[in-house]
Amino acid sequence: MPLSAGDIRRIADLGRIDISEEQIKVMQGELNDIFQMIEEIRSVDTEGIEPMPNPHDGVERLRDDVVTEGNNRSENMKNAPEKSEGYFLVPQVIE
């Protein structure tokens, strides 16, 4: 069902959009082209076709999610240029 110029005007009015007659003609053509493509897609017979959630059947090669090191505070603090009471000290950035 193609859109008329009146339909475009009504949609523009609902959106409080000021649109010229030239813009209405352009939008009418573009929207009707989009609706035509949608109708072509909807007309395809997909009966018996299994949905394809992912076009790649391969398995992702990810490493196992295992803990390799615990929280070693004393080892981390060795590298800190400045520290106090077990915390890293950083330069003040906000006054």
mmCIF file of C-alpha atoms in Angstrom:
data_model
loop_
_atom_site.group_PDB
_atom_site.id
_atom_site.type_symbol
_atom_site.label_atom_id
_atom_site.label_comp_id
_atom_site.label_asym_id
_atom_site.label_seq_id
_atom_site.Cartn_x
_atom_site.Cartn_y
_atom_site.Cartn_z
ATOM 1 C CA MET A 1 0.000 0.000 0.000
ATOM 2 C CA PRO A 2 1.882 3.079 -1.212
ATOM 3 C CA LEU A 3 1.935 6.267 0.823
ATOM 4 C CA SER A 4 0.284 9.356 -0.602
ATOM 5 C CA ALA A 5 1.522 12.925 -0.275
ATOM 6 C CA GLY A 6 -1.236 13.431 2.306
ATOM 7 C CA ASP A 7 0.153 10.555 4.379
ATOM 8 C CA ILE A 8 3.592 12.170 4.363
ATOM 9 C CA ARG A 9 2.113 15.538 5.393
ATOM 10 C CA ARG A 10 0.196 13.891 8.262
ATOM 11 C CA ILE A 11 3.295 12.062 9.511
ATOM 12 C CA ALA A 12 5.300 15.308 9.327
ATOM 13 C CA ASP A 13 2.554 17.163 11.214
ATOM 14 C CA LEU A 14 2.486 14.497 13.926
ATOM 15 C CA GLY A 15 6.245 14.888 14.312
ATOM 16 C CA ARG A 16 5.948 18.686 14.227
ATOM 17 C CA ILE A 17 8.231 18.729 11.174
ATOM 18 C CA ASP A 18 7.979 21.538 8.638
ATOM 19 C CA ILE A 19 8.342 19.917 5.226
ATOM 20 C CA SER A 20 8.174 21.465 1.750
ATOM 21 C CA GLU A 21 6.280 20.033 -1.229
ATOM 22 C CA GLU A 22 9.580 19.080 -2.856
ATOM 23 C CA GLN A 23 10.652 17.208 0.285
ATOM 24 C CA ILE A 24 7.261 15.479 0.404
ATOM 25 C CA LYS A 25 7.770 14.151 -3.137
ATOM 26 C CA VAL A 26 11.280 12.919 -2.310
ATOM 27 C CA MET A 27 10.178 11.276 0.960
ATOM 28 C CA GLN A 28 7.149 9.715 -0.719
ATOM 29 C CA GLY A 29 9.357 8.074 -3.344
ATOM 30 C CA GLU A 30 11.955 6.888 -0.834
ATOM 31 C CA LEU A 31 9.413 5.485 1.635
ATOM 32 C CA ASN A 32 7.435 3.752 -1.103
ATOM 33 C CA ASP A 33 10.680 2.159 -2.368
ATOM 34 C CA ILE A 34 11.407 0.903 1.154
ATOM 35 C CA PHE A 35 7.886 -0.485 1.516
ATOM 36 C CA GLN A 36 8.238 -2.215 -1.859
ATOM 37 C CA MET A 37 11.463 -3.911 -0.705
ATOM 38 C CA ILE A 38 9.743 -5.015 2.511
ATOM 39 C CA GLU A 39 6.888 -6.531 0.516
ATOM 40 C CA GLU A 40 9.376 -8.426 -1.666
ATOM 41 C CA ILE A 41 11.067 -9.829 1.434
ATOM 42 C CA ARG A 42 7.728 -10.770 2.988
ATOM 43 C CA SER A 43 6.671 -12.587 -0.187
ATOM 44 C CA VAL A 44 9.551 -15.090 0.033
ATOM 45 C CA ASP A 45 8.340 -18.559 1.059
ATOM 46 C CA THR A 46 10.342 -19.575 4.136
ATOM 47 C CA GLU A 47 8.197 -22.559 5.081
ATOM 48 C CA GLY A 48 10.390 -25.425 6.239
ATOM 49 C CA ILE A 49 13.560 -23.349 6.359
ATOM 50 C CA GLU A 50 15.320 -23.535 9.698
ATOM 51 C CA PRO A 51 16.268 -20.190 11.267
ATOM 52 C CA MET A 52 19.958 -19.343 11.077
ATOM 53 C CA PRO A 53 21.008 -17.454 14.215
ATOM 54 C CA ASN A 54 24.673 -17.356 13.185
ATOM 55 C CA PRO A 55 26.113 -17.787 9.684
ATOM 56 C CA HIS A 56 29.376 -19.130 11.115
ATOM 57 C CA ASP A 57 29.206 -22.720 12.338
ATOM 58 C CA GLY A 58 32.726 -22.654 13.745
ATOM 59 C CA VAL A 59 33.477 -22.833 17.421
ATOM 60 C CA GLU A 60 35.107 -19.818 18.981
ATOM 61 C CA ARG A 61 38.602 -20.538 20.164
ATOM 62 C CA LEU A 62 38.667 -19.014 23.615
ATOM 63 C CA ARG A 63 40.889 -19.989 26.470
ATOM 64 C CA ASP A 64 39.379 -21.603 29.543
ATOM 65 C CA ASP A 65 38.263 -19.114 32.152
ATOM 66 C CA VAL A 66 40.403 -20.223 35.078
ATOM 67 C CA VAL A 67 42.066 -18.230 37.833
ATOM 68 C CA THR A 68 45.829 -18.340 37.390
ATOM 69 C CA GLU A 69 46.959 -15.930 40.102
ATOM 70 C CA GLY A 70 45.277 -14.640 43.201
ATOM 71 C CA ASN A 71 45.255 -11.102 44.495
ATOM 72 C CA ASN A 72 48.849 -10.727 45.614
ATOM 73 C CA ARG A 73 48.852 -7.298 47.239
ATOM 74 C CA SER A 74 52.421 -7.405 48.558
ATOM 75 C CA GLU A 75 53.799 -8.345 45.122
ATOM 76 C CA ASN A 76 51.797 -5.543 43.471
ATOM 77 C CA MET A 77 52.931 -2.992 46.048
ATOM 78 C CA LYS A 78 56.589 -3.682 45.223
ATOM 79 C CA ASN A 79 56.076 -1.905 41.886
ATOM 80 C CA ALA A 80 54.238 1.119 43.301
ATOM 81 C CA PRO A 81 56.308 4.319 43.202
ATOM 82 C CA GLU A 82 54.345 5.684 46.183
ATOM 83 C CA LYS A 83 52.219 3.809 48.700
ATOM 84 C CA SER A 84 50.608 4.281 52.086
ATOM 85 C CA GLU A 85 48.975 1.707 54.371
ATOM 86 C CA GLY A 86 48.628 -0.856 51.580
ATOM 87 C CA TYR A 87 47.186 1.569 49.001
ATOM 88 C CA PHE A 88 48.675 3.090 45.855
ATOM 89 C CA LEU A 89 49.228 6.847 46.071
ATOM 90 C CA VAL A 90 48.626 8.807 42.890
ATOM 91 C CA PRO A 91 49.088 12.498 42.104
ATOM 92 C CA GLN A 92 46.064 14.680 42.802
ATOM 93 C CA VAL A 93 44.229 15.433 39.549
ATOM 94 C CA ILE A 94 41.194 17.345 40.848
ATOM 95 C CA GLU A 95 41.553 20.438 42.988
#
